[in-house]
PDB file of C-alpha atoms in Angstrom:
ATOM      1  CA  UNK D   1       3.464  11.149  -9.747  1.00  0.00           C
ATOM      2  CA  UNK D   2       0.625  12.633  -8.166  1.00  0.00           C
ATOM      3  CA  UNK D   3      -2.628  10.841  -6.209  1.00  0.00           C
ATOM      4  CA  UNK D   4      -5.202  12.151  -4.906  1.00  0.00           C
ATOM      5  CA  UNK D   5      -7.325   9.413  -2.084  1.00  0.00           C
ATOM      6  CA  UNK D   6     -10.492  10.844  -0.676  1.00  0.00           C
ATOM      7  CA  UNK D   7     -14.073   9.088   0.474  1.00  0.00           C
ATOM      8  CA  UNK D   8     -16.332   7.990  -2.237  1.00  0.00           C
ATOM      9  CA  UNK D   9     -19.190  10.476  -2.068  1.00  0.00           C
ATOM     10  CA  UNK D  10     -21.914   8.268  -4.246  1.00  0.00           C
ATOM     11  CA  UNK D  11     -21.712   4.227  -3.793  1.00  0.00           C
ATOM     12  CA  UNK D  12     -19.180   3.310  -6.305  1.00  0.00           C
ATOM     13  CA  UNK D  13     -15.819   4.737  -6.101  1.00  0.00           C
ATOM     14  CA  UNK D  14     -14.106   6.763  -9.067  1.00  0.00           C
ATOM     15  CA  UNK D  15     -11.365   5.817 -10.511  1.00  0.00           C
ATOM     16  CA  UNK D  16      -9.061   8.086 -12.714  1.00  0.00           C
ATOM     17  CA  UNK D  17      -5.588   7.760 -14.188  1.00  0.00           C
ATOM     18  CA  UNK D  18      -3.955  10.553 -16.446  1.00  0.00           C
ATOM     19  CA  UNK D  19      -0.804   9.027 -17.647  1.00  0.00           C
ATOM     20  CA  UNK D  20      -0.795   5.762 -16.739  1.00  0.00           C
ATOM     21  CA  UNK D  21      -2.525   2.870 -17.057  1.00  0.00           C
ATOM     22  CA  UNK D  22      -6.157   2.575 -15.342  1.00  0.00           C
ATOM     23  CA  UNK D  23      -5.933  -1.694 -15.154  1.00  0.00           C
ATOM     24  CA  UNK D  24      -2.636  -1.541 -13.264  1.00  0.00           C
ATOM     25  CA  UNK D  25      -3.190   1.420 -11.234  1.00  0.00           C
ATOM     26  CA  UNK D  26      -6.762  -0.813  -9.938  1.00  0.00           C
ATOM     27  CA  UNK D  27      -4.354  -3.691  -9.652  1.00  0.00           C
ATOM     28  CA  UNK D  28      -2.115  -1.842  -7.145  1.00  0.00           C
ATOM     29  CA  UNK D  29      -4.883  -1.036  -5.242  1.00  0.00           C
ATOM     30  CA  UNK D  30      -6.315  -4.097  -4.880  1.00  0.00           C
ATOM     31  CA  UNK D  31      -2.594  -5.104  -3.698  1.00  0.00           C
ATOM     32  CA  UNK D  32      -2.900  -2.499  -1.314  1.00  0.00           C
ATOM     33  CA  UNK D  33      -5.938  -3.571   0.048  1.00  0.00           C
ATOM     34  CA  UNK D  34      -4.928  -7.211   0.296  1.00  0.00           C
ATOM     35  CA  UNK D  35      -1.312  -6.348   1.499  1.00  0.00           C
ATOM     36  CA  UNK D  36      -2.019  -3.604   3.626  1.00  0.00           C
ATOM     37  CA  UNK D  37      -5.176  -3.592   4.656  1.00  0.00           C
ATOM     38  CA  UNK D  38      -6.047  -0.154   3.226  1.00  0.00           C
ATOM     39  CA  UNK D  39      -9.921  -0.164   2.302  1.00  0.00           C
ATOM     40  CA  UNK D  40      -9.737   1.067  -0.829  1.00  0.00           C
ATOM     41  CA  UNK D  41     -13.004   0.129  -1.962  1.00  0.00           C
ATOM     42  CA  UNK D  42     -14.315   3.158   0.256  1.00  0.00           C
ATOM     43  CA  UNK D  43     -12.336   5.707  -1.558  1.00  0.00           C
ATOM     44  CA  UNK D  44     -11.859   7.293  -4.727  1.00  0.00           C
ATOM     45  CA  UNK D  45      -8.232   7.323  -6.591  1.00  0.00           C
ATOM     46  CA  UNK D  46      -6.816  10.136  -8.727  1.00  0.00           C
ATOM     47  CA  UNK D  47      -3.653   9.622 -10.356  1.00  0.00           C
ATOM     48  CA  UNK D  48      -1.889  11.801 -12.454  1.00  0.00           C
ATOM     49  CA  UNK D  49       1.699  12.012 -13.929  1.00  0.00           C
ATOM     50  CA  UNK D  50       2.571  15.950 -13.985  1.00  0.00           C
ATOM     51  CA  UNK D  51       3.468  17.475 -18.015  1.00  0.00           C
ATOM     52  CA  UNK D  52       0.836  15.107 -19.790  1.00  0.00           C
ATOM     53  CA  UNK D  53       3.789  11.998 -19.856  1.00  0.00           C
ATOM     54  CA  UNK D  54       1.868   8.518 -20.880  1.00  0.00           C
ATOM     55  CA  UNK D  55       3.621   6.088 -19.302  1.00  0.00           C
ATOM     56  CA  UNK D  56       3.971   2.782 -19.372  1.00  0.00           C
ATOM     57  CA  UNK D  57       7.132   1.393 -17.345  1.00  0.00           C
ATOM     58  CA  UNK D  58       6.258  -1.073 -14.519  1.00  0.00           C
ATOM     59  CA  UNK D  59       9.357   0.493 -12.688  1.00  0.00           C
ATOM     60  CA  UNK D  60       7.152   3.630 -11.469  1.00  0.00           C
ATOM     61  CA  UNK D  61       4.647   0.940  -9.401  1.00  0.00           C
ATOM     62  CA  UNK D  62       6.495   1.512  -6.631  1.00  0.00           C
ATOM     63  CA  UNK D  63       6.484   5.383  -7.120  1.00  0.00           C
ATOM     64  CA  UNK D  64       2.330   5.229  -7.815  1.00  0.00           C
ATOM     65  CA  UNK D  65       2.015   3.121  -4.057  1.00  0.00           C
ATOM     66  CA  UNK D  66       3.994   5.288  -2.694  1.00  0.00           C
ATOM     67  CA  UNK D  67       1.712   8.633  -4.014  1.00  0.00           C
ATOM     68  CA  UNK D  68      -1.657   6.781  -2.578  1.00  0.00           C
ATOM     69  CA  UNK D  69      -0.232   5.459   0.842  1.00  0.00           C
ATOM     70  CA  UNK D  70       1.067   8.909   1.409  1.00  0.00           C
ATOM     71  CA  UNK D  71      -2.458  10.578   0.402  1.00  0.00           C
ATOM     72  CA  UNK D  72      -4.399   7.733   1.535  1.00  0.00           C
ATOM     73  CA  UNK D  73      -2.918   8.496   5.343  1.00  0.00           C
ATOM     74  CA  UNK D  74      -2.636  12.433   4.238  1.00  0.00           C
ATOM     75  CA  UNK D  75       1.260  12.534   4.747  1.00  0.00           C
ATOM     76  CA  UNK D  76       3.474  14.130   2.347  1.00  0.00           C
ATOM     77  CA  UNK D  77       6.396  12.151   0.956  1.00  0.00           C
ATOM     78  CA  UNK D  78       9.547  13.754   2.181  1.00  0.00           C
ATOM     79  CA  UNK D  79      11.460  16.182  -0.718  1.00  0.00           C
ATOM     80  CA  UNK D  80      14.615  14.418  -2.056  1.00  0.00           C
ATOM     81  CA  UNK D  81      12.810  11.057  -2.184  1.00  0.00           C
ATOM     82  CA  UNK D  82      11.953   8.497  -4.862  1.00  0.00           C
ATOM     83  CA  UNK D  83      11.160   4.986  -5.466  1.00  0.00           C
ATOM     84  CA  UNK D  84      12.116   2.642  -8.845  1.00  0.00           C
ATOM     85  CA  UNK D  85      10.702  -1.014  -8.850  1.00  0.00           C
ATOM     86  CA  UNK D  86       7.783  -3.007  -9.739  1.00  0.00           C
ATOM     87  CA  UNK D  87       5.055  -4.455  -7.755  1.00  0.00           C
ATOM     88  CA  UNK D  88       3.730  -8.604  -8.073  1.00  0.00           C
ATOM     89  CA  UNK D  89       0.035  -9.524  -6.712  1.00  0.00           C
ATOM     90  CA  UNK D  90       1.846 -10.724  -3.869  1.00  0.00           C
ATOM     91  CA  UNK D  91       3.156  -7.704  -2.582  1.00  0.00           C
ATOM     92  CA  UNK D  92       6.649  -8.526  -3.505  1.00  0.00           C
ATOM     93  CA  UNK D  93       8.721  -5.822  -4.841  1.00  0.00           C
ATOM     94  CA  UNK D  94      10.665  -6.572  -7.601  1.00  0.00           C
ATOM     95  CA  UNK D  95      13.677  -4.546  -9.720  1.00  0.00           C
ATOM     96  CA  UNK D  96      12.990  -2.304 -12.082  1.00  0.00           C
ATOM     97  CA  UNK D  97      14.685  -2.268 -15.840  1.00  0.00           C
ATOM     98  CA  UNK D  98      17.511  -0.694 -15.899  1.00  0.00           C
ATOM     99  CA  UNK D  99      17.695  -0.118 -11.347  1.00  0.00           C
ATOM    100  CA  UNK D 100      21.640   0.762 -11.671  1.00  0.00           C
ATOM    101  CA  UNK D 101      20.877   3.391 -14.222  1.00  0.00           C
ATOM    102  CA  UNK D 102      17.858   4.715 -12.326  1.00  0.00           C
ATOM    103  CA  UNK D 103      19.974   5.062  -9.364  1.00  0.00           C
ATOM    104  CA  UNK D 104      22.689   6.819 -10.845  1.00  0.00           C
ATOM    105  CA  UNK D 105      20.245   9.442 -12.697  1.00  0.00           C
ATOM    106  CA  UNK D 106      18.240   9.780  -9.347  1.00  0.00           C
ATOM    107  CA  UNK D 107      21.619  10.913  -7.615  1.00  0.00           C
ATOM    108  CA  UNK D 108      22.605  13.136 -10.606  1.00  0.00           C
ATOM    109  CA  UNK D 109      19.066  14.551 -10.387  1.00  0.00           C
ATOM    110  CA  UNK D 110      20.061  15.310  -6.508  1.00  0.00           C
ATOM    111  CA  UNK D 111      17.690  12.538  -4.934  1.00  0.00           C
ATOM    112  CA  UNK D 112      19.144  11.825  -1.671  1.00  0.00           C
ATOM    113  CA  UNK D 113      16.790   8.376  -1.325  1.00  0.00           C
ATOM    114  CA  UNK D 114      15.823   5.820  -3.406  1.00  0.00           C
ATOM    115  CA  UNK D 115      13.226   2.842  -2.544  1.00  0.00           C
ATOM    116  CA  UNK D 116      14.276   0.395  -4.734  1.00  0.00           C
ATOM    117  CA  UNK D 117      13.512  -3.841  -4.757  1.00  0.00           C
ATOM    118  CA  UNK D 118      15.822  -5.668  -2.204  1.00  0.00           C
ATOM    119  CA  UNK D 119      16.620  -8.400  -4.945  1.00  0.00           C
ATOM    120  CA  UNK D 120      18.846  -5.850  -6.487  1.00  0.00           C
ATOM    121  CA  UNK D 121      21.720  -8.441  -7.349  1.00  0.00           C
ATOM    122  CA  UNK D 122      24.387  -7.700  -4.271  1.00  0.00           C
ATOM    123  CA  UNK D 123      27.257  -6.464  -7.054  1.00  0.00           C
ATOM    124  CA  UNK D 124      25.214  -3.648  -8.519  1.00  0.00           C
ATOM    125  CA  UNK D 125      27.364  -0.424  -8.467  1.00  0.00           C
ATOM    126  CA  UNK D 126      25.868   2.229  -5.735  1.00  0.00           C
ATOM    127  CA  UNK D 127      25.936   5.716  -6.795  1.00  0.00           C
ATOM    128  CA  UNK D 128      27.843   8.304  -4.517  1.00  0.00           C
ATOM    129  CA  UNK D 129      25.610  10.879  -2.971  1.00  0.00           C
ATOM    130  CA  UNK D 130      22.049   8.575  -2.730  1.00  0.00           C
ATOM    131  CA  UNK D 131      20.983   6.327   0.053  1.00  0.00           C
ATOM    132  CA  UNK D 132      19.855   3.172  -1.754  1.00  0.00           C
ATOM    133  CA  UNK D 133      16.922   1.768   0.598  1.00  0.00           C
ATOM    134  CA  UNK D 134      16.201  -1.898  -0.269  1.00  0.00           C
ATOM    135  CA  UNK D 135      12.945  -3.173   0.618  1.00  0.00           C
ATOM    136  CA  UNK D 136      11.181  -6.740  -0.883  1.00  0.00           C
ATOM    137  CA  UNK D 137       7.585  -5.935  -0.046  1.00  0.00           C
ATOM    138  CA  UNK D 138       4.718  -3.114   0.050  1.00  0.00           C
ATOM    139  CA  UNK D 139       4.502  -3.382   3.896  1.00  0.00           C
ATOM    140  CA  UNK D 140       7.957  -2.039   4.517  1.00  0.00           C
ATOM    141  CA  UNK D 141       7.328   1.383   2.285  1.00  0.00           C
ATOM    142  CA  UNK D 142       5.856   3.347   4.829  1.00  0.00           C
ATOM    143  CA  UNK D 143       8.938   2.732   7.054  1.00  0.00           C
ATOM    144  CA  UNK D 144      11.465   3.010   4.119  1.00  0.00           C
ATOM    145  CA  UNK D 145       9.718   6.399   3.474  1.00  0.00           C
ATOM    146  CA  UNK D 146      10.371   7.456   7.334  1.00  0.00           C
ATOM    147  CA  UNK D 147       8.393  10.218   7.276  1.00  0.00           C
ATOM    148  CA  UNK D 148       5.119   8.487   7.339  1.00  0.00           C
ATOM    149  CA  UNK D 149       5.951   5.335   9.488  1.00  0.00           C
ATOM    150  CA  UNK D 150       7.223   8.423  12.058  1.00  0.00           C
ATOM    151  CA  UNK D 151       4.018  10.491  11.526  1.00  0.00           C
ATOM    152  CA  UNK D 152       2.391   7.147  13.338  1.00  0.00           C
ATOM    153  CA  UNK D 153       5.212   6.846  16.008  1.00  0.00           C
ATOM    154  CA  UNK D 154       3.844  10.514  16.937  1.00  0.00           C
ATOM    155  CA  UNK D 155       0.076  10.932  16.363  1.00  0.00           C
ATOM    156  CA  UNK D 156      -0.539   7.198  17.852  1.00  0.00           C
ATOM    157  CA  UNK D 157       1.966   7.533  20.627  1.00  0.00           C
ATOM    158  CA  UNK D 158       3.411   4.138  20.217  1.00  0.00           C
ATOM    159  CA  UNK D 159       7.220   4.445  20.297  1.00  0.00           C
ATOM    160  CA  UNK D 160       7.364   3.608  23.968  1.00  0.00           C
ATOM    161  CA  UNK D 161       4.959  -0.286  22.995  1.00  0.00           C
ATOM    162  CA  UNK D 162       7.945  -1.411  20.660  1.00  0.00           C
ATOM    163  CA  UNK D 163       9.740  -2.761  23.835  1.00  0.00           C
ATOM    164  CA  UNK D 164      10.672  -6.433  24.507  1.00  0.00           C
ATOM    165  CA  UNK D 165       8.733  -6.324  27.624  1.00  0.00           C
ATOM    166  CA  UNK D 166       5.236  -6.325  26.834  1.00  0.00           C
ATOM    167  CA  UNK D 167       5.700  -7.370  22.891  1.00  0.00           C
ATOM    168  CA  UNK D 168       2.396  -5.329  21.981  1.00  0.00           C
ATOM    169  CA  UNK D 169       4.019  -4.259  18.759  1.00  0.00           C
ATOM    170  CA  UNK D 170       6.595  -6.568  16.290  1.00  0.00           C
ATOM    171  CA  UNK D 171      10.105  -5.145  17.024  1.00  0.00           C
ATOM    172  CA  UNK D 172      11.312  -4.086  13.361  1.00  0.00           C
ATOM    173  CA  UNK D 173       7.585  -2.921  12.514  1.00  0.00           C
ATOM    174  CA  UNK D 174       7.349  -4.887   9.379  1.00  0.00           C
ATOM    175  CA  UNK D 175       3.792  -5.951   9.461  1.00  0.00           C
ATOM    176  CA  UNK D 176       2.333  -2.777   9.101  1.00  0.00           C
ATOM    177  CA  UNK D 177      -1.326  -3.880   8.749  1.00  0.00           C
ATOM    178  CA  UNK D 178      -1.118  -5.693  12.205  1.00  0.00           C
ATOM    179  CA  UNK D 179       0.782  -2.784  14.063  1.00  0.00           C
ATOM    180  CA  UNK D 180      -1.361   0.035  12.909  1.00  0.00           C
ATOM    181  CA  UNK D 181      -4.824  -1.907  13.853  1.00  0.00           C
ATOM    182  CA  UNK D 182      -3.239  -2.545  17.529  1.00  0.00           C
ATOM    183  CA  UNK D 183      -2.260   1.331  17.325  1.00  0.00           C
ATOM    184  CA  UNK D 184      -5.568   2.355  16.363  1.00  0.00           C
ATOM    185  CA  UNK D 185      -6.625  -0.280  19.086  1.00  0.00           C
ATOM    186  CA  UNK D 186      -5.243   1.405  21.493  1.00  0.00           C
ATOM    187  CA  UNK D 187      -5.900   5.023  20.090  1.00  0.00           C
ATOM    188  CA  UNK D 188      -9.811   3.739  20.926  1.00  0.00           C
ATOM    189  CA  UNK D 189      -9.679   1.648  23.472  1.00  0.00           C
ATOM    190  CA  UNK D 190      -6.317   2.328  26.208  1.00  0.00           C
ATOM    191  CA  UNK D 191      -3.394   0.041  26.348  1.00  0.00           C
ATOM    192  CA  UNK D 192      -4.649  -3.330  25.985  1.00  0.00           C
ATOM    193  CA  UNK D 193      -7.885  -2.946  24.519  1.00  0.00           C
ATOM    194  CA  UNK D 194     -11.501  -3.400  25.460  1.00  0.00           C
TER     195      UNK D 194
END
């Protein structure tokens, strides 16, 4: 899966999906914009699935989120990582069709990560060789997908704020939205605003 996010350069935004659905990819934006508070109404969305595939499984949501937060924030997804589940209105993230099979081809494939829904049922068989990373909504991708949630550790310089003793950011970093509007915050403004 492949996204390209950039500015809108006239007043309405384009929106383009090769491969996939154009209704669902809008709907996952507009999730992402109420979820994560990712203005998406200022930029334009490109998505394309690679070899002219059509595709229609809601299992590759996930996997299409994952593509526009990482070129939305201009991060590259880390090699060796993938995602299977669906995503509800709400945010949540739900299991894919067939997640135990998905996992086990992911691993064969030599995916060492998979983002997958956290309401996996407890007895589904892991397969050897693949960190299974359960997550239950959009706000925890960017930290299941490291590389971006450390991208913001670096560039906004707040891995020294998640301490106990002045609680400026929530501990576990969950609620991404609020953390990364007190980083930028600060990034602006010093340590403890204006």
């Amino acid at each position: 899966v492949q996204a390209l996010v950039s500015g809108a350069a006239y007043g309405t935004p384009q929106r383009s999906a090769t491969g996939y659905d154009a209704r669902r990819m809008n709907m996952l934006l507009a999730v992402l914009e109420k979820r994560l508070g990712m203005k998406m109404f200022q930029k334009d969305v490109f998505l394309n699935f690679a070899g002219g595939f059509r595709v229609a499984d809601p299992g590759l949501d996930l996997a299409v989120v994952a593509a526009v937060v990482s070129s939305f924030f201009d991060r590259p997804i880390a090699p060796g990582v993938c995602c299977a589940a669906e995503v509800g209105l709400s945010g949540e993230v739900r299991p894919a069709p067939r997640s135990e099979q998905r996992i086990g081809e992911a691993a064969r494939l030599g995916f060492r990560r998979i983002v997958v829904s956290d309401y996996l049922a407890p007895h589904v068989r892991r397969a050897k060789g693949i960190e299974v990373v359960p997550i239950q909504r959009i706000d925890q991708l960017p930290k299941a997908l490291e590389e971006i949630y450390v991208w913001m550790e670096d560039n906004f310089q707040i891995s020294g704020l998640f301490t106990e003793e002045n609680k400026l950011f929530t501990k576990d970093a969950l609620d991404i939205r609020e953390n990364l509007m007190k980083a930028l915050n600060i990034l602006f403004n010093g340590v403890g605003g204006a």
